[in-house]
Tab-separated table of C-alpha atoms in Angstrom:
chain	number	residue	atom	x	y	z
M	16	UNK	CA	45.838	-82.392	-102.741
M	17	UNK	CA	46.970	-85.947	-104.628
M	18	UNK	CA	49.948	-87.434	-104.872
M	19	UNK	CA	51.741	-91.120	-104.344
M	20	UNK	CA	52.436	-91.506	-100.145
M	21	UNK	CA	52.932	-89.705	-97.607
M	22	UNK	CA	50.236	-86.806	-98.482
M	23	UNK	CA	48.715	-84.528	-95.802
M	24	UNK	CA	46.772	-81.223	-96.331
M	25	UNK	CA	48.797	-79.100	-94.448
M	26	UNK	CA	52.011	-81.331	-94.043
M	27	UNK	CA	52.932	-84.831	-96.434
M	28	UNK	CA	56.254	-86.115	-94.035
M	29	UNK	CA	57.708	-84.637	-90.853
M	30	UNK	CA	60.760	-86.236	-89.291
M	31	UNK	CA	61.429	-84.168	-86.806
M	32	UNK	CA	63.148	-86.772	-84.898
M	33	UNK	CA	62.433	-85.915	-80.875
M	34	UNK	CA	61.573	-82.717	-80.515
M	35	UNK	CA	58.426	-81.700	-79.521
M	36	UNK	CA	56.214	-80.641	-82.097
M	37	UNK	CA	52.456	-78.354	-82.284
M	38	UNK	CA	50.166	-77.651	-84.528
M	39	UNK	CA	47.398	-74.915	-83.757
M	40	UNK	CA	44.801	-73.178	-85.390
M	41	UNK	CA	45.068	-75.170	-88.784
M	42	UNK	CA	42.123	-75.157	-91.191
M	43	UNK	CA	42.285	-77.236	-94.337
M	44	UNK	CA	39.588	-77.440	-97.355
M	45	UNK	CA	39.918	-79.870	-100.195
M	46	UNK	CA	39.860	-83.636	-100.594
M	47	UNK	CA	42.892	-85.485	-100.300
M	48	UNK	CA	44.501	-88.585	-101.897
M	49	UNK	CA	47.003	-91.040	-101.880
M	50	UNK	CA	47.726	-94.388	-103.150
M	51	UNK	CA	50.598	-96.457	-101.529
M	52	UNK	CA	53.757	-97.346	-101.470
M	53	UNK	CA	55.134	-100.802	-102.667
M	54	UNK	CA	54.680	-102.336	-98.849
M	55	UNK	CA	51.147	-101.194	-98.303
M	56	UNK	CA	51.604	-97.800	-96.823
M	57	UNK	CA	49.965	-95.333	-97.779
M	58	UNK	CA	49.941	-92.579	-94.856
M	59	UNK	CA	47.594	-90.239	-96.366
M	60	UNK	CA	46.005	-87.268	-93.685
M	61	UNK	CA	43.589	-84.255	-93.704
M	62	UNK	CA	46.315	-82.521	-91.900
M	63	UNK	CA	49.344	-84.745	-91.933
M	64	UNK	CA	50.360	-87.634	-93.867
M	65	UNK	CA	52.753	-89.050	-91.743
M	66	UNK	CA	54.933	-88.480	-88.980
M	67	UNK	CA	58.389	-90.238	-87.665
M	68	UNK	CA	58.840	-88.369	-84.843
M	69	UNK	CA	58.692	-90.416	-81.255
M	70	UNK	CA	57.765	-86.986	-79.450
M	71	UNK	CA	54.146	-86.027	-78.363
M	72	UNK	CA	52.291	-84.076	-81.314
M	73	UNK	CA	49.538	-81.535	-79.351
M	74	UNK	CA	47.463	-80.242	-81.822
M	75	UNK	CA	44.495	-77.440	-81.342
M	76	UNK	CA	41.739	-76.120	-82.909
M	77	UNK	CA	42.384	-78.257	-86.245
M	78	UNK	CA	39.732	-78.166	-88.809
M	79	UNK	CA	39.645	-80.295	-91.876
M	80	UNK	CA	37.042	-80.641	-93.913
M	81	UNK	CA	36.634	-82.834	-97.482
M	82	UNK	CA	37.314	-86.092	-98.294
M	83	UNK	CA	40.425	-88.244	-97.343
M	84	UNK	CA	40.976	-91.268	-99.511
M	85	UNK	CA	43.833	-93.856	-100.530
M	86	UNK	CA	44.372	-97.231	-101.682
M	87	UNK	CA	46.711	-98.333	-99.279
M	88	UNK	CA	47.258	-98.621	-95.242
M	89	UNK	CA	47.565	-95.499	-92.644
M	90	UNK	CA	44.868	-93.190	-93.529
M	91	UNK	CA	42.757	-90.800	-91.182
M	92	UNK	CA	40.493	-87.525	-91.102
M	93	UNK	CA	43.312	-85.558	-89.616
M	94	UNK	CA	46.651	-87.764	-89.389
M	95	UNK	CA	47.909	-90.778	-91.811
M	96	UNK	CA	50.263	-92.198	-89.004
M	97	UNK	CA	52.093	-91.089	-86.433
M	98	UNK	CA	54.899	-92.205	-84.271
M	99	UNK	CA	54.324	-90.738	-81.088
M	100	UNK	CA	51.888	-89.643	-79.116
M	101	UNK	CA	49.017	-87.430	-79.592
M	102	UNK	CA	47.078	-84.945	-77.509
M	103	UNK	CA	44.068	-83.045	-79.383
M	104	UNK	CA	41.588	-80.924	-78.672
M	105	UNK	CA	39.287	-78.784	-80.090
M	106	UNK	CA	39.455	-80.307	-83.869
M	107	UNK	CA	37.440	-81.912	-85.996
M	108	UNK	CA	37.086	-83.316	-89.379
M	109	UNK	CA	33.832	-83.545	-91.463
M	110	UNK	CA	33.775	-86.131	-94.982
M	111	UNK	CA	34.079	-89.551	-95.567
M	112	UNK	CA	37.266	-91.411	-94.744
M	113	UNK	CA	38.385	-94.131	-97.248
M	114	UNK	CA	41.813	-96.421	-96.821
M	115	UNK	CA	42.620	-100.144	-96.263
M	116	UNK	CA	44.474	-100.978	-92.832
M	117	UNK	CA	44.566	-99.098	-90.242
M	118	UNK	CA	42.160	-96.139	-91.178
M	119	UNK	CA	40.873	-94.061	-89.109
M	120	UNK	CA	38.170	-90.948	-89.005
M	121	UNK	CA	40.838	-88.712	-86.814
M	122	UNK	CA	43.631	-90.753	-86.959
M	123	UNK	CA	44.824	-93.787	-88.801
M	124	UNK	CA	47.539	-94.970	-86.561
M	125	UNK	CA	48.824	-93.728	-83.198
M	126	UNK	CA	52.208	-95.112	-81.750
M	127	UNK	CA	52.289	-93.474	-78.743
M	128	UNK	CA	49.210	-92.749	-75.915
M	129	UNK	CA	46.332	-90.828	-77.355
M	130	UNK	CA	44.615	-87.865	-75.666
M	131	UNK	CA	41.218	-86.501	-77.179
M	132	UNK	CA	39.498	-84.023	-75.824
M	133	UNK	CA	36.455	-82.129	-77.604
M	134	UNK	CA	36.802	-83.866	-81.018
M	135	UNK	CA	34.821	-84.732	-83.603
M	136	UNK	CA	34.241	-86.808	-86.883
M	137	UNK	CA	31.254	-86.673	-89.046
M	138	UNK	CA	31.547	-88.661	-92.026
M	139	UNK	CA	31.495	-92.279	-92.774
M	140	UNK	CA	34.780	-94.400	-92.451
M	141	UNK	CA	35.288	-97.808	-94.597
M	142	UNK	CA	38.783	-99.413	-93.939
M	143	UNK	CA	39.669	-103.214	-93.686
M	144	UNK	CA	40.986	-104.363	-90.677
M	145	UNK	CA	41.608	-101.753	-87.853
M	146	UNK	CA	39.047	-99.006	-88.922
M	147	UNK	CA	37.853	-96.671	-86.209
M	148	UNK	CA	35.383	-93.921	-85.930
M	149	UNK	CA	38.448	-91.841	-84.952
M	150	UNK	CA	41.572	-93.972	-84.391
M	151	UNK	CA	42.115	-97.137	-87.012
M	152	UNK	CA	45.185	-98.208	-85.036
M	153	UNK	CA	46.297	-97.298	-81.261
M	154	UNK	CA	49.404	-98.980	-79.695
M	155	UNK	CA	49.365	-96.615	-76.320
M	156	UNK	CA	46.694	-95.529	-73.980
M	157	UNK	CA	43.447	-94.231	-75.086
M	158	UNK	CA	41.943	-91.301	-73.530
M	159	UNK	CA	38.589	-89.709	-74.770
M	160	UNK	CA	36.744	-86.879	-73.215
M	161	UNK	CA	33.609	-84.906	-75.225
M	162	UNK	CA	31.675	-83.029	-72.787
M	163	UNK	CA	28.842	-82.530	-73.706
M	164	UNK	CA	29.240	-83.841	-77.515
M	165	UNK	CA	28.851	-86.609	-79.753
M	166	UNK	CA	32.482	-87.508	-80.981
M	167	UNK	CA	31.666	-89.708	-84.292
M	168	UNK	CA	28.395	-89.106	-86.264
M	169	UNK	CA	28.739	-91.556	-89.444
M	170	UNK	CA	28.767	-95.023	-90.093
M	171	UNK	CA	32.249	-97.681	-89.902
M	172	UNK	CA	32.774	-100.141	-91.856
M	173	UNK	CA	35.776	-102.677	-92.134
M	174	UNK	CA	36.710	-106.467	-91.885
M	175	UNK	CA	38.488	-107.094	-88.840
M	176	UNK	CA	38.886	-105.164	-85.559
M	177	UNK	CA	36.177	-102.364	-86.261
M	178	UNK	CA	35.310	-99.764	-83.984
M	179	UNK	CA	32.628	-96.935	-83.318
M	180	UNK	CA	35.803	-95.119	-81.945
M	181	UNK	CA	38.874	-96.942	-82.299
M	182	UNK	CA	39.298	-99.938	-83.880
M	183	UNK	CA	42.508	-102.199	-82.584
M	184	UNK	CA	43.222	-100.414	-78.741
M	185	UNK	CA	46.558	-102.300	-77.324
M	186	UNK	CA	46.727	-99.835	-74.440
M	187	UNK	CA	44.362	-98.841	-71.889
M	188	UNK	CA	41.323	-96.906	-72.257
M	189	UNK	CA	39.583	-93.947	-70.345
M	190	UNK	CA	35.898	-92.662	-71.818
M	191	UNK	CA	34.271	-89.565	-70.553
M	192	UNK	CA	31.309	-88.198	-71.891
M	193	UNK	CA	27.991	-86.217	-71.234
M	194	UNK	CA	24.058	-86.251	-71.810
M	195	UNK	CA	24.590	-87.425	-75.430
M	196	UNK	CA	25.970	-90.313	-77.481
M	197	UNK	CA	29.927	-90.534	-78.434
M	198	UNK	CA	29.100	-92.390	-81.074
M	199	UNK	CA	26.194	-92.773	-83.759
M	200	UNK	CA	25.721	-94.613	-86.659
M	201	UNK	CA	25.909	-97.903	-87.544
M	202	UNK	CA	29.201	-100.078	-86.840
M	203	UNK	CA	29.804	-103.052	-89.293
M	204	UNK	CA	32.597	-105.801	-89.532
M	205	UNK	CA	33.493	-109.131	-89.863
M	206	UNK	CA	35.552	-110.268	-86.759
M	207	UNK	CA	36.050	-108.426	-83.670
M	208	UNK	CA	33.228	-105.362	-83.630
M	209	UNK	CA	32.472	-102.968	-81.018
């Protein structure tokens, strides 16, 4: 799937204003790409490109798997940007995530709090500033819980505010894991690198 903005695999733009939206059982195969808009944005996603709706998005057994790549901001495994809230579980993505601001291997940009819960990401991430092993970008709470399972297996690279798992939190932040790593690989930046 390639195109300009706003590109997903399953879904390029949903403005479904406040209702509540779901996604479950979604499997996607392919690369995607975008490039950007004239102000930067790209909002390119495995599953969804991007989404303007304030309302929690719970998503379920997602799968995408291929490469995820643009030349502008918002880009992530499974989600280009979103403007609520997310609660996921049971999805992962597998394939190298490529984007400028705000890129992330799950997600590139959550609004709202975040919810994770038996995820995964295994593929490298390379992003500019706010590049995360699974969230570039996340203005709410951060909740994380793998039991037992390692939740990003790749390497993250960026500039500024880089992150094994997210990589610019604003909110809160709960962790919960088991015998094994959440994260592995290597985790390289410029300013601000955890």
């Amino acid at each position: 799937v390639s195109g300009t903005y706003q590109v997903g695999g399953a879904v390029g733009y949903s403005s479904y204003s406040t209702a509540a939206p779901s996604l479950n059982q979604v499997t996607v195969n392919g690369n995607v790409t975008g490039t950007s808009n004239t102000l930067g944005g790209a909002y390119v996603g495995g599953m969804v490109g991007k989404s303007d709706s304030t309302a929690l998005l719970t998503a379920t057994s997602l799968t995408h798997s291929g490469t995820v790549t643009s030349t502008g901001d918002y880009t992530g495994g499974l989600f280009g940007s979103l403007a609520g809230g997310l609660n996921l579980s049971n999805s992962s993505h597998s394939g190298t995530v490529t984007g400028k601001s705000a890129t992330g291997g799950l997600a590139g940009s959550v609004a709202g709090n975040t919810t994770l819960s038996n995820v995964s990401n295994s593929g490298n991430v390379t992003g500019t500033t706010q590049t995360g092993g699974l969230v570039g970008l996340s203005s709410g709470t951060f909740n994380l819980t793998n039991t037992p399972g390692t939740a990003m297996s790749g390497s993250v690279s960026g500039t500024t505010s880089v992150g094994g798992l997210v990589g610019n939190l604003l909110g809160n932040s709960t962790l919960t894991g088991g015998t094994t790593p959440l994260v592995t690989g290597n985790v390289t930046g410029t300013q601000y690198v955890g």
